[in-house]
PDB file of C-alpha atoms in Angstrom:
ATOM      1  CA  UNK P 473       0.000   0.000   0.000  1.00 53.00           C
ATOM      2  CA  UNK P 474       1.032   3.620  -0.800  1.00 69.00           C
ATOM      3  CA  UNK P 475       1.817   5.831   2.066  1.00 94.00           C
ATOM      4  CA  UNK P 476      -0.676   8.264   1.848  1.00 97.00           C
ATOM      5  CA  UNK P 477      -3.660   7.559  -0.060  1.00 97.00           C
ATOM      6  CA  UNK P 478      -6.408  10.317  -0.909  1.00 97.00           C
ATOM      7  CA  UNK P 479      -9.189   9.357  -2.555  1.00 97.00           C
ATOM      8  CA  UNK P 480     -11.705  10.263  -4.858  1.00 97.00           C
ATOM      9  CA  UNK P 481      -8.470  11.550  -7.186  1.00 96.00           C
ATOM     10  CA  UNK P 482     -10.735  13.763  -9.208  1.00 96.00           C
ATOM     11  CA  UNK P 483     -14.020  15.234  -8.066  1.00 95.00           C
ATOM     12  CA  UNK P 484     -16.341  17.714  -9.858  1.00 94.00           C
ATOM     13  CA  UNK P 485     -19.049  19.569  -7.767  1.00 91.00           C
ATOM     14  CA  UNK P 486     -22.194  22.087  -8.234  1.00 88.00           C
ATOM     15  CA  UNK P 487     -22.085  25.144  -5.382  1.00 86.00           C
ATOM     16  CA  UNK P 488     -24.745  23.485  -4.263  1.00 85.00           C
ATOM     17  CA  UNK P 489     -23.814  19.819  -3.424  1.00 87.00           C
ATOM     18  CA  UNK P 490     -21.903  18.246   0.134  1.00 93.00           C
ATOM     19  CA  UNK P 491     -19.343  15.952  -1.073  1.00 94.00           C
ATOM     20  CA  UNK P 492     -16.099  15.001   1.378  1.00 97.00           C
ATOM     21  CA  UNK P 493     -12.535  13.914   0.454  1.00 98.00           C
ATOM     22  CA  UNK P 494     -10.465  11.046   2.378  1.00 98.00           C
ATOM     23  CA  UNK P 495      -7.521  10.467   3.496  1.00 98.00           C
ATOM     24  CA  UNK P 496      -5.634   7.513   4.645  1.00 97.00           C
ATOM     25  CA  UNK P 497      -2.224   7.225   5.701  1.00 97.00           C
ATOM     26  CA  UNK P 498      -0.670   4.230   6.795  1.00 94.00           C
ATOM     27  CA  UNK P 499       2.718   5.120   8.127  1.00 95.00           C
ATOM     28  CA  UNK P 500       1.908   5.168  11.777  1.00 93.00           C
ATOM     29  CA  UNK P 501       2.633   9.265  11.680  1.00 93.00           C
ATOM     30  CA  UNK P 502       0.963  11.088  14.778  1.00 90.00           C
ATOM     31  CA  UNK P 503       0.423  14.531  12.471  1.00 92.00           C
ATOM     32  CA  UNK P 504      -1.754  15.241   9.575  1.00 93.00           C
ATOM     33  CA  UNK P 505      -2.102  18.082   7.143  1.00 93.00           C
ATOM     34  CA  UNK P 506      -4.885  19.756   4.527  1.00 96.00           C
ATOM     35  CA  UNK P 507      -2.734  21.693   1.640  1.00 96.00           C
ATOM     36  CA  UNK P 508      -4.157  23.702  -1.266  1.00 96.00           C
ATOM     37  CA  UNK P 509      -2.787  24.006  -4.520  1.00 96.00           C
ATOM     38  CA  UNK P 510      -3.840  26.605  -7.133  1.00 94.00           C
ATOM     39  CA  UNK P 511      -1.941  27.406 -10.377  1.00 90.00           C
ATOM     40  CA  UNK P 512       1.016  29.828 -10.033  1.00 87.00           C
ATOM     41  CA  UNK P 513       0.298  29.796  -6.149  1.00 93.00           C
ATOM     42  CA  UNK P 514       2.365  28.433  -3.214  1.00 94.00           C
ATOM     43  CA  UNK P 515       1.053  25.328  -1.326  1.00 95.00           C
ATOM     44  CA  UNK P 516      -1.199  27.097   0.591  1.00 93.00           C
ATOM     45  CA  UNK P 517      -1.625  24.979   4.383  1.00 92.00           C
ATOM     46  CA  UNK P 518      -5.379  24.574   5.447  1.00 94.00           C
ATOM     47  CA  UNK P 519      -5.350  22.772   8.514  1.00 93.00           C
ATOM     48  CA  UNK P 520      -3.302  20.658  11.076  1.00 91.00           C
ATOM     49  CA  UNK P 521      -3.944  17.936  13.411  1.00 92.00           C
ATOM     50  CA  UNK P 522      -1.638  15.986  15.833  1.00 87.00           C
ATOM     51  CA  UNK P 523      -3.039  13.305  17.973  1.00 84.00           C
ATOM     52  CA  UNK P 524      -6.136  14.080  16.430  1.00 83.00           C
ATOM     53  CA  UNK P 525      -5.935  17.612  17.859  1.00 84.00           C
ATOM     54  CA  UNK P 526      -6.254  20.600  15.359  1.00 85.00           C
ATOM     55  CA  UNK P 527      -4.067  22.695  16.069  1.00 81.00           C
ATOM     56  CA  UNK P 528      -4.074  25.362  13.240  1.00 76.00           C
ATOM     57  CA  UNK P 529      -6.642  26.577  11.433  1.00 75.00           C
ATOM     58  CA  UNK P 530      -5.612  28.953   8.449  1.00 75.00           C
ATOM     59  CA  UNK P 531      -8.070  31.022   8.551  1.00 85.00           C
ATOM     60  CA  UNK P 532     -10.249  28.867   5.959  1.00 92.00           C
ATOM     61  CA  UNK P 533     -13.820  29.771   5.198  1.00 93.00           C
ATOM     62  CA  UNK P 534     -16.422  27.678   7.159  1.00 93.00           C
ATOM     63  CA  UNK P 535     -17.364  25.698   3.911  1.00 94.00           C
ATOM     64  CA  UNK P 536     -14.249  23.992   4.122  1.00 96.00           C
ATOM     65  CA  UNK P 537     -14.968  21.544   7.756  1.00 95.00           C
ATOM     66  CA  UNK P 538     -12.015  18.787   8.459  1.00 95.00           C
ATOM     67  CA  UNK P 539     -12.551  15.898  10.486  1.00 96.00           C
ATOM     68  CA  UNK P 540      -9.688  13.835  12.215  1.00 95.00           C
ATOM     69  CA  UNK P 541     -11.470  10.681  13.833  1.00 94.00           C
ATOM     70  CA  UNK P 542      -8.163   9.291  15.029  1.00 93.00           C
ATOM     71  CA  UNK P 543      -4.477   9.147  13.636  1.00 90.00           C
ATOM     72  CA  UNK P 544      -4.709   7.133  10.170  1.00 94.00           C
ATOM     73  CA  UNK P 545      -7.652   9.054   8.878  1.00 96.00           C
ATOM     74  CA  UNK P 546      -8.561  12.646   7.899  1.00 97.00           C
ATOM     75  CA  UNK P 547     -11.697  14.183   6.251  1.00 97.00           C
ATOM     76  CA  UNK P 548     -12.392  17.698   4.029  1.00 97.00           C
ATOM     77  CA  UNK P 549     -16.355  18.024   4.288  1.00 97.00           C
ATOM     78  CA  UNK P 550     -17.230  20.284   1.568  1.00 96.00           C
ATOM     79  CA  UNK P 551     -20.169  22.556   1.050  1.00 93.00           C
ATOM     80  CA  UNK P 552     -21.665  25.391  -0.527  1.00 92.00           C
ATOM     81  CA  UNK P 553     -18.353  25.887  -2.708  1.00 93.00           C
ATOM     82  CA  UNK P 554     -17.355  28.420  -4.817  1.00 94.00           C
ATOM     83  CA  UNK P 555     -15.249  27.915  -8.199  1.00 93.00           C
ATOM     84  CA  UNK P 556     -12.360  29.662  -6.971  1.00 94.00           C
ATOM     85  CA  UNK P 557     -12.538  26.527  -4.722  1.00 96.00           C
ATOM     86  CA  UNK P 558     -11.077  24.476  -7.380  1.00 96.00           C
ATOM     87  CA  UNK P 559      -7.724  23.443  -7.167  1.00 96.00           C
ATOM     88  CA  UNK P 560      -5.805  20.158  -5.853  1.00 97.00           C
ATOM     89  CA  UNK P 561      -5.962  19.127  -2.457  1.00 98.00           C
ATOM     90  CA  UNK P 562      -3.410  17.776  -0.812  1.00 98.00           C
ATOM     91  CA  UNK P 563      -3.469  15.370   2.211  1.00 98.00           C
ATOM     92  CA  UNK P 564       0.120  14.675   3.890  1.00 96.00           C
ATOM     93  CA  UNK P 565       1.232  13.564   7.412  1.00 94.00           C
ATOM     94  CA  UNK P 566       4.310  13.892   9.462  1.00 92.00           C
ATOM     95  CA  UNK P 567       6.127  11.228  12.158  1.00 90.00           C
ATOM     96  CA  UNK P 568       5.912  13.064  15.207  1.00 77.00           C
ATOM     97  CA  UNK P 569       3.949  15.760  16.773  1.00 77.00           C
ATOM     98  CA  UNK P 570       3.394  18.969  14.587  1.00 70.00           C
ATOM     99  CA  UNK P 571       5.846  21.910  15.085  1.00 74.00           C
ATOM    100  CA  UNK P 572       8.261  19.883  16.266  1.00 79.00           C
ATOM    101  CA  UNK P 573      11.811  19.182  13.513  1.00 74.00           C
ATOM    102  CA  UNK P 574       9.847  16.312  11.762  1.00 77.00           C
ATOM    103  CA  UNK P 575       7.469  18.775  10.530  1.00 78.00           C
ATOM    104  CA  UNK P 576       8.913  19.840   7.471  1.00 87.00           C
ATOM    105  CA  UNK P 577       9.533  16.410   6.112  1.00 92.00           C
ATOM    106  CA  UNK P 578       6.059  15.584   4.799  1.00 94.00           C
ATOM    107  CA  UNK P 579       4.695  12.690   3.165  1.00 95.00           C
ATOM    108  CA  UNK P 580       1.902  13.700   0.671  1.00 97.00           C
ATOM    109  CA  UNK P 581      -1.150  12.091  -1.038  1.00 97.00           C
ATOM    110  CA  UNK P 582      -1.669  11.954  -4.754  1.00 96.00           C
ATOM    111  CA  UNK P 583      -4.099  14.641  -4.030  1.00 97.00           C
ATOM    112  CA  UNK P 584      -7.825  15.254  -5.103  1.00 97.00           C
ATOM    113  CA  UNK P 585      -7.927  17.766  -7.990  1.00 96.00           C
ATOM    114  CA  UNK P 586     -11.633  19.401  -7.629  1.00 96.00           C
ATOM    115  CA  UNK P 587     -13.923  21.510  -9.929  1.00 95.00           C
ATOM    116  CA  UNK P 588     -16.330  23.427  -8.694  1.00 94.00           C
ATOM    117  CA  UNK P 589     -18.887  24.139 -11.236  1.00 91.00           C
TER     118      UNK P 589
ATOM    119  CA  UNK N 840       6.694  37.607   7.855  1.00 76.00           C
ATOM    120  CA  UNK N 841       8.035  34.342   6.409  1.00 81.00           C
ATOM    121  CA  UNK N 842       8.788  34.305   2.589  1.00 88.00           C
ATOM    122  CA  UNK N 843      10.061  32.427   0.389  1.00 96.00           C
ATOM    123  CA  UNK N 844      11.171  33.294  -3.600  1.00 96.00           C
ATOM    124  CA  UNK N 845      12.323  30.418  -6.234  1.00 98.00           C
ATOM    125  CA  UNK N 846      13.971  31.340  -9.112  1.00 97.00           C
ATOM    126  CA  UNK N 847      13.792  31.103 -12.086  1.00 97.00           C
ATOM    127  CA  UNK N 848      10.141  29.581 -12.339  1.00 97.00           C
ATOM    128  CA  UNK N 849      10.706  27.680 -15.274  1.00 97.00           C
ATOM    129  CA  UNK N 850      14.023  26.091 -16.743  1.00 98.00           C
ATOM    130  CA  UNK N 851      14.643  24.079 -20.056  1.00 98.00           C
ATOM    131  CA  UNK N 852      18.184  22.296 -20.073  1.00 97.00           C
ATOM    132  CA  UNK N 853      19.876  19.762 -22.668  1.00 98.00           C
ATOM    133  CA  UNK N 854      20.080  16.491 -21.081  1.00 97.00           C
ATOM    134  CA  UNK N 855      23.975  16.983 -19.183  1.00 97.00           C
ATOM    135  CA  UNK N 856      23.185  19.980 -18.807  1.00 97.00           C
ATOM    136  CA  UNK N 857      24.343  21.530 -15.297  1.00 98.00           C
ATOM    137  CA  UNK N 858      22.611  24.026 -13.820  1.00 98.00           C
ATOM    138  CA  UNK N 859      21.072  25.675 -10.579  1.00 98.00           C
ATOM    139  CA  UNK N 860      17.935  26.255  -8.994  1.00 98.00           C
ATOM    140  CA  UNK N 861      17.607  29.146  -6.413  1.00 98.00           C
ATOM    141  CA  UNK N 862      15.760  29.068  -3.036  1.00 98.00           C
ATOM    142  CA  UNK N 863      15.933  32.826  -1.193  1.00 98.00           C
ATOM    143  CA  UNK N 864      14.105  32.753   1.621  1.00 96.00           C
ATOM    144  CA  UNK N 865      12.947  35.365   4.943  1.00 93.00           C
ATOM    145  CA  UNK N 866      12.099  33.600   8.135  1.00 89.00           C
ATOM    146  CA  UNK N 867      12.250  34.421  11.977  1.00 85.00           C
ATOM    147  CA  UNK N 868      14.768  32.243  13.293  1.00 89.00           C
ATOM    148  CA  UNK N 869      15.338  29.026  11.089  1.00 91.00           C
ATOM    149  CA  UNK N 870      14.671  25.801  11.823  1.00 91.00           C
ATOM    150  CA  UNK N 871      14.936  23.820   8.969  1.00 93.00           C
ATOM    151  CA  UNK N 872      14.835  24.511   4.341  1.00 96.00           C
ATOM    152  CA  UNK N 873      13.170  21.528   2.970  1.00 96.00           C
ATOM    153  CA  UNK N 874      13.121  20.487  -0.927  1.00 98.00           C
ATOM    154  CA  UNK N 875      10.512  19.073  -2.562  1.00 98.00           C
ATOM    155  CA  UNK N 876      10.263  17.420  -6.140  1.00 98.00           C
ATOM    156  CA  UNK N 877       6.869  17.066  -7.610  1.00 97.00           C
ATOM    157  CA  UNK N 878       5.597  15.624 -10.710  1.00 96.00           C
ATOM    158  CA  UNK N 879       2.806  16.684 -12.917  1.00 92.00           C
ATOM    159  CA  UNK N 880      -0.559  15.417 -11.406  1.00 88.00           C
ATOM    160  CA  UNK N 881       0.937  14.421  -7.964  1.00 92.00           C
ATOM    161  CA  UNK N 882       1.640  15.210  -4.607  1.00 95.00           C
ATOM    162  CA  UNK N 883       4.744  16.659  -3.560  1.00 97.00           C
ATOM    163  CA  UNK N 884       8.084  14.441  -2.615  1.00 96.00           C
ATOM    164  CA  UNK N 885      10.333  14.807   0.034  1.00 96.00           C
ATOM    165  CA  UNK N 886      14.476  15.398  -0.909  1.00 97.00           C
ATOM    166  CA  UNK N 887      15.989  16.903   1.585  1.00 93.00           C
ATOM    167  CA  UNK N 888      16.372  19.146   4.883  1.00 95.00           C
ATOM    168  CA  UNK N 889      19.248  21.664   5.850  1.00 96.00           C
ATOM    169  CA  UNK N 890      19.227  22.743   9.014  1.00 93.00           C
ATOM    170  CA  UNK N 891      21.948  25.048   9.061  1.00 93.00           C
ATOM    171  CA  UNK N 892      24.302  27.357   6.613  1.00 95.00           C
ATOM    172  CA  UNK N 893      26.962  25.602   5.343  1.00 96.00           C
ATOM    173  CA  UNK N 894      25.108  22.515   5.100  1.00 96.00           C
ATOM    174  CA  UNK N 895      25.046  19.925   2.186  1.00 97.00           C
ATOM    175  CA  UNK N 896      23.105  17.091   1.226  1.00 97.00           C
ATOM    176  CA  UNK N 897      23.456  15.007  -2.046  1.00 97.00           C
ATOM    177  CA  UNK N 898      20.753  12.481  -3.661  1.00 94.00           C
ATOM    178  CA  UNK N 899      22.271  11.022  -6.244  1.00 95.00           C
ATOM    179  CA  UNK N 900      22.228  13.742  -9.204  1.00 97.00           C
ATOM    180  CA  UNK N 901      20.900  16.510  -6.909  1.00 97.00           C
ATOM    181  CA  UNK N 902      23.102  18.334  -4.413  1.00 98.00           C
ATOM    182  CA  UNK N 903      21.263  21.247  -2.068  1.00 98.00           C
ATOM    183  CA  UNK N 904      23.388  23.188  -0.123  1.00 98.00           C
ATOM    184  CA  UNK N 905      22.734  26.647   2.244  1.00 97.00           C
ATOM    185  CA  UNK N 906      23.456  30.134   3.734  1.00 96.00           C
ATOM    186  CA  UNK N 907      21.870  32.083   5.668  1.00 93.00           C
ATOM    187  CA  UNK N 908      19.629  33.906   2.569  1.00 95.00           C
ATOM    188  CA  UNK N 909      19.470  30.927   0.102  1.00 97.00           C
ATOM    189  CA  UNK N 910      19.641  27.813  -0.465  1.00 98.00           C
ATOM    190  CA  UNK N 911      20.757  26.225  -3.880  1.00 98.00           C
ATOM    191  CA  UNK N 912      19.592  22.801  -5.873  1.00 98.00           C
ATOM    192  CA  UNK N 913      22.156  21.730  -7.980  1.00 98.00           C
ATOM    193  CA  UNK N 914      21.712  19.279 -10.928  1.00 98.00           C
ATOM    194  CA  UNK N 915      24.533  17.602 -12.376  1.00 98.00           C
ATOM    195  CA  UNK N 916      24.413  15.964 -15.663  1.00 97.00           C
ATOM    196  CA  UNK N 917      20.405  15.942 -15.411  1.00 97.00           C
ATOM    197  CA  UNK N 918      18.418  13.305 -17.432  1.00 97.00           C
ATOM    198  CA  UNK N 919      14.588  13.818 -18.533  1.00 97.00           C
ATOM    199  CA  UNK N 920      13.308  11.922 -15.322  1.00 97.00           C
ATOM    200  CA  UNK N 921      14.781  14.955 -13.643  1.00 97.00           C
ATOM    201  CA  UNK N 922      12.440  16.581 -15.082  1.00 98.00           C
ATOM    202  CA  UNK N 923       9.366  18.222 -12.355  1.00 98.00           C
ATOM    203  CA  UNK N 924       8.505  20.952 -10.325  1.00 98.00           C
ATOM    204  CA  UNK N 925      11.147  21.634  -7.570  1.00 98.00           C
ATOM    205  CA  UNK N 926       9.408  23.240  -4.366  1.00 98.00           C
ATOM    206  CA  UNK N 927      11.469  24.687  -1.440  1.00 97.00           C
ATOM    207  CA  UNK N 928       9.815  25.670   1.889  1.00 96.00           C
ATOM    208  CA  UNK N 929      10.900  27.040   5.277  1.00 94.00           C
ATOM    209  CA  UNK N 930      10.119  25.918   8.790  1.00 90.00           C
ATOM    210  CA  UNK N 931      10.545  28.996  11.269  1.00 88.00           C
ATOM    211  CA  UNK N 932      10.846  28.965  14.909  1.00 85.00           C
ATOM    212  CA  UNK N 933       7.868  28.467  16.934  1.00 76.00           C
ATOM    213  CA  UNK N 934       6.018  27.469  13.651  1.00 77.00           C
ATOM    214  CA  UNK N 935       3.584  24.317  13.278  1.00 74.00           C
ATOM    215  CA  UNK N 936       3.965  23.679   9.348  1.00 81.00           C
ATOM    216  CA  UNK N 937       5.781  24.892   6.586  1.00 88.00           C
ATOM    217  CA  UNK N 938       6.150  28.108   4.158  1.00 91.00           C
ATOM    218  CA  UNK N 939       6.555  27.173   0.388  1.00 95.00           C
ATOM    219  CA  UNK N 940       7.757  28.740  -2.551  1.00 96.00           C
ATOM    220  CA  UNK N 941       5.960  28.931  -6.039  1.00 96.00           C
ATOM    221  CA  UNK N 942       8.738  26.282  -6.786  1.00 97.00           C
ATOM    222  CA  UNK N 943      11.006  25.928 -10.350  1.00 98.00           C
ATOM    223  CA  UNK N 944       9.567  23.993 -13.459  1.00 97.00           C
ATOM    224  CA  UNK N 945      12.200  22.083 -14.821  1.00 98.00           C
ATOM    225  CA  UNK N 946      12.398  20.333 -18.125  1.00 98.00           C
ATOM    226  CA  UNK N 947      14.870  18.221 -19.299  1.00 98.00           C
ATOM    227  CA  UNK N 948      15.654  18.143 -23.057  1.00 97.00           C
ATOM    228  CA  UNK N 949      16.893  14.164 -24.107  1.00 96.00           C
TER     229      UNK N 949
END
Protein backbone atom coordinates (compact mmCIF):
# COMPACT_ATOMS: atom_id res chain seq x y z
CA UNK A 1 0.00 0.00 0.00
CA UNK A 2 1.03 3.62 -0.80
CA UNK A 3 1.82 5.83 2.07
CA UNK A 4 -0.68 8.26 1.85
CA UNK A 5 -3.66 7.56 -0.06
CA UNK A 6 -6.41 10.32 -0.91
CA UNK A 7 -9.19 9.36 -2.55
CA UNK A 8 -11.70 10.26 -4.86
CA UNK A 9 -8.47 11.55 -7.19
CA UNK A 10 -10.73 13.76 -9.21
CA UNK A 11 -14.02 15.23 -8.07
CA UNK A 12 -16.34 17.71 -9.86
CA UNK A 13 -19.05 19.57 -7.77
CA UNK A 14 -22.19 22.09 -8.23
CA UNK A 15 -22.09 25.14 -5.38
CA UNK A 16 -24.74 23.48 -4.26
CA UNK A 17 -23.81 19.82 -3.42
CA UNK A 18 -21.90 18.25 0.13
CA UNK A 19 -19.34 15.95 -1.07
CA UNK A 20 -16.10 15.00 1.38
CA UNK A 21 -12.54 13.91 0.45
CA UNK A 22 -10.47 11.05 2.38
CA UNK A 23 -7.52 10.47 3.50
CA UNK A 24 -5.63 7.51 4.65
CA UNK A 25 -2.22 7.22 5.70
CA UNK A 26 -0.67 4.23 6.80
CA UNK A 27 2.72 5.12 8.13
CA UNK A 28 1.91 5.17 11.78
CA UNK A 29 2.63 9.26 11.68
CA UNK A 30 0.96 11.09 14.78
CA UNK A 31 0.42 14.53 12.47
CA UNK A 32 -1.75 15.24 9.57
CA UNK A 33 -2.10 18.08 7.14
CA UNK A 34 -4.89 19.76 4.53
CA UNK A 35 -2.73 21.69 1.64
CA UNK A 36 -4.16 23.70 -1.27
CA UNK A 37 -2.79 24.01 -4.52
CA UNK A 38 -3.84 26.61 -7.13
CA UNK A 39 -1.94 27.41 -10.38
CA UNK A 40 1.02 29.83 -10.03
CA UNK A 41 0.30 29.80 -6.15
CA UNK A 42 2.36 28.43 -3.21
CA UNK A 43 1.05 25.33 -1.33
CA UNK A 44 -1.20 27.10 0.59
CA UNK A 45 -1.63 24.98 4.38
CA UNK A 46 -5.38 24.57 5.45
CA UNK A 47 -5.35 22.77 8.51
CA UNK A 48 -3.30 20.66 11.08
CA UNK A 49 -3.94 17.94 13.41
CA UNK A 50 -1.64 15.99 15.83
CA UNK A 51 -3.04 13.30 17.97
CA UNK A 52 -6.14 14.08 16.43
CA UNK A 53 -5.94 17.61 17.86
CA UNK A 54 -6.25 20.60 15.36
CA UNK A 55 -4.07 22.70 16.07
CA UNK A 56 -4.07 25.36 13.24
CA UNK A 57 -6.64 26.58 11.43
CA UNK A 58 -5.61 28.95 8.45
CA UNK A 59 -8.07 31.02 8.55
CA UNK A 60 -10.25 28.87 5.96
CA UNK A 61 -13.82 29.77 5.20
CA UNK A 62 -16.42 27.68 7.16
CA UNK A 63 -17.36 25.70 3.91
CA UNK A 64 -14.25 23.99 4.12
CA UNK A 65 -14.97 21.54 7.76
CA UNK A 66 -12.02 18.79 8.46
CA UNK A 67 -12.55 15.90 10.49
CA UNK A 68 -9.69 13.84 12.21
CA UNK A 69 -11.47 10.68 13.83
CA UNK A 70 -8.16 9.29 15.03
CA UNK A 71 -4.48 9.15 13.64
CA UNK A 72 -4.71 7.13 10.17
CA UNK A 73 -7.65 9.05 8.88
CA UNK A 74 -8.56 12.65 7.90
CA UNK A 75 -11.70 14.18 6.25
CA UNK A 76 -12.39 17.70 4.03
CA UNK A 77 -16.36 18.02 4.29
CA UNK A 78 -17.23 20.28 1.57
CA UNK A 79 -20.17 22.56 1.05
CA UNK A 80 -21.67 25.39 -0.53
CA UNK A 81 -18.35 25.89 -2.71
CA UNK A 82 -17.35 28.42 -4.82
CA UNK A 83 -15.25 27.92 -8.20
CA UNK A 84 -12.36 29.66 -6.97
CA UNK A 85 -12.54 26.53 -4.72
CA UNK A 86 -11.08 24.48 -7.38
CA UNK A 87 -7.72 23.44 -7.17
CA UNK A 88 -5.81 20.16 -5.85
CA UNK A 89 -5.96 19.13 -2.46
CA UNK A 90 -3.41 17.78 -0.81
CA UNK A 91 -3.47 15.37 2.21
CA UNK A 92 0.12 14.67 3.89
CA UNK A 93 1.23 13.56 7.41
CA UNK A 94 4.31 13.89 9.46
CA UNK A 95 6.13 11.23 12.16
CA UNK A 96 5.91 13.06 15.21
CA UNK A 97 3.95 15.76 16.77
CA UNK A 98 3.39 18.97 14.59
CA UNK A 99 5.85 21.91 15.08
CA UNK A 100 8.26 19.88 16.27
CA UNK A 101 11.81 19.18 13.51
CA UNK A 102 9.85 16.31 11.76
CA UNK A 103 7.47 18.78 10.53
CA UNK A 104 8.91 19.84 7.47
CA UNK A 105 9.53 16.41 6.11
CA UNK A 106 6.06 15.58 4.80
CA UNK A 107 4.70 12.69 3.17
CA UNK A 108 1.90 13.70 0.67
CA UNK A 109 -1.15 12.09 -1.04
CA UNK A 110 -1.67 11.95 -4.75
CA UNK A 111 -4.10 14.64 -4.03
CA UNK A 112 -7.83 15.25 -5.10
CA UNK A 113 -7.93 17.77 -7.99
CA UNK A 114 -11.63 19.40 -7.63
CA UNK A 115 -13.92 21.51 -9.93
CA UNK A 116 -16.33 23.43 -8.69
CA UNK A 117 -18.89 24.14 -11.24
CA UNK B 1 6.69 37.61 7.85
CA UNK B 2 8.03 34.34 6.41
CA UNK B 3 8.79 34.30 2.59
CA UNK B 4 10.06 32.43 0.39
CA UNK B 5 11.17 33.29 -3.60
CA UNK B 6 12.32 30.42 -6.23
CA UNK B 7 13.97 31.34 -9.11
CA UNK B 8 13.79 31.10 -12.09
CA UNK B 9 10.14 29.58 -12.34
CA UNK B 10 10.71 27.68 -15.27
CA UNK B 11 14.02 26.09 -16.74
CA UNK B 12 14.64 24.08 -20.06
CA UNK B 13 18.18 22.30 -20.07
CA UNK B 14 19.88 19.76 -22.67
CA UNK B 15 20.08 16.49 -21.08
CA UNK B 16 23.97 16.98 -19.18
CA UNK B 17 23.19 19.98 -18.81
CA UNK B 18 24.34 21.53 -15.30
CA UNK B 19 22.61 24.03 -13.82
CA UNK B 20 21.07 25.68 -10.58
CA UNK B 21 17.93 26.25 -8.99
CA UNK B 22 17.61 29.15 -6.41
CA UNK B 23 15.76 29.07 -3.04
CA UNK B 24 15.93 32.83 -1.19
CA UNK B 25 14.11 32.75 1.62
CA UNK B 26 12.95 35.36 4.94
CA UNK B 27 12.10 33.60 8.13
CA UNK B 28 12.25 34.42 11.98
CA UNK B 29 14.77 32.24 13.29
CA UNK B 30 15.34 29.03 11.09
CA UNK B 31 14.67 25.80 11.82
CA UNK B 32 14.94 23.82 8.97
CA UNK B 33 14.83 24.51 4.34
CA UNK B 34 13.17 21.53 2.97
CA UNK B 35 13.12 20.49 -0.93
CA UNK B 36 10.51 19.07 -2.56
CA UNK B 37 10.26 17.42 -6.14
CA UNK B 38 6.87 17.07 -7.61
CA UNK B 39 5.60 15.62 -10.71
CA UNK B 40 2.81 16.68 -12.92
CA UNK B 41 -0.56 15.42 -11.41
CA UNK B 42 0.94 14.42 -7.96
CA UNK B 43 1.64 15.21 -4.61
CA UNK B 44 4.74 16.66 -3.56
CA UNK B 45 8.08 14.44 -2.62
CA UNK B 46 10.33 14.81 0.03
CA UNK B 47 14.48 15.40 -0.91
CA UNK B 48 15.99 16.90 1.58
CA UNK B 49 16.37 19.15 4.88
CA UNK B 50 19.25 21.66 5.85
CA UNK B 51 19.23 22.74 9.01
CA UNK B 52 21.95 25.05 9.06
CA UNK B 53 24.30 27.36 6.61
CA UNK B 54 26.96 25.60 5.34
CA UNK B 55 25.11 22.52 5.10
CA UNK B 56 25.05 19.93 2.19
CA UNK B 57 23.11 17.09 1.23
CA UNK B 58 23.46 15.01 -2.05
CA UNK B 59 20.75 12.48 -3.66
CA UNK B 60 22.27 11.02 -6.24
CA UNK B 61 22.23 13.74 -9.20
CA UNK B 62 20.90 16.51 -6.91
CA UNK B 63 23.10 18.33 -4.41
CA UNK B 64 21.26 21.25 -2.07
CA UNK B 65 23.39 23.19 -0.12
CA UNK B 66 22.73 26.65 2.24
CA UNK B 67 23.46 30.13 3.73
CA UNK B 68 21.87 32.08 5.67
CA UNK B 69 19.63 33.91 2.57
CA UNK B 70 19.47 30.93 0.10
CA UNK B 71 19.64 27.81 -0.47
CA UNK B 72 20.76 26.22 -3.88
CA UNK B 73 19.59 22.80 -5.87
CA UNK B 74 22.16 21.73 -7.98
CA UNK B 75 21.71 19.28 -10.93
CA UNK B 76 24.53 17.60 -12.38
CA UNK B 77 24.41 15.96 -15.66
CA UNK B 78 20.41 15.94 -15.41
CA UNK B 79 18.42 13.31 -17.43
CA UNK B 80 14.59 13.82 -18.53
CA UNK B 81 13.31 11.92 -15.32
CA UNK B 82 14.78 14.95 -13.64
CA UNK B 83 12.44 16.58 -15.08
CA UNK B 84 9.37 18.22 -12.35
CA UNK B 85 8.51 20.95 -10.32
CA UNK B 86 11.15 21.63 -7.57
CA UNK B 87 9.41 23.24 -4.37
CA UNK B 88 11.47 24.69 -1.44
CA UNK B 89 9.82 25.67 1.89
CA UNK B 90 10.90 27.04 5.28
CA UNK B 91 10.12 25.92 8.79
CA UNK B 92 10.54 29.00 11.27
CA UNK B 93 10.85 28.96 14.91
CA UNK B 94 7.87 28.47 16.93
CA UNK B 95 6.02 27.47 13.65
CA UNK B 96 3.58 24.32 13.28
CA UNK B 97 3.97 23.68 9.35
CA UNK B 98 5.78 24.89 6.59
CA UNK B 99 6.15 28.11 4.16
CA UNK B 100 6.56 27.17 0.39
CA UNK B 101 7.76 28.74 -2.55
CA UNK B 102 5.96 28.93 -6.04
CA UNK B 103 8.74 26.28 -6.79
CA UNK B 104 11.01 25.93 -10.35
CA UNK B 105 9.57 23.99 -13.46
CA UNK B 106 12.20 22.08 -14.82
CA UNK B 107 12.40 20.33 -18.13
CA UNK B 108 14.87 18.22 -19.30
CA UNK B 109 15.65 18.14 -23.06
CA UNK B 110 16.89 14.16 -24.11
Amino acid sequence: ETGVTQTPRHLVMGMTNKKSLKCEQHLGHNAMYWYKQSAKKPLELMFVYSLEERVENNSVPSRFSPECPNSSHLFLHLHTLQPEDSALYLCASSRGLAGDRYTGELFFGEGSRLTVL
Amino acid sequence: EDQVTQSPEALRLQEGESSSLNCSYTVSGLRGLFWYRQDPGKGPEFLFTLYSAGEEKEKERLKATLTKKESFLHITAPKPEDSATYLCAVLGTGANNLFFGTGTRLTVIP
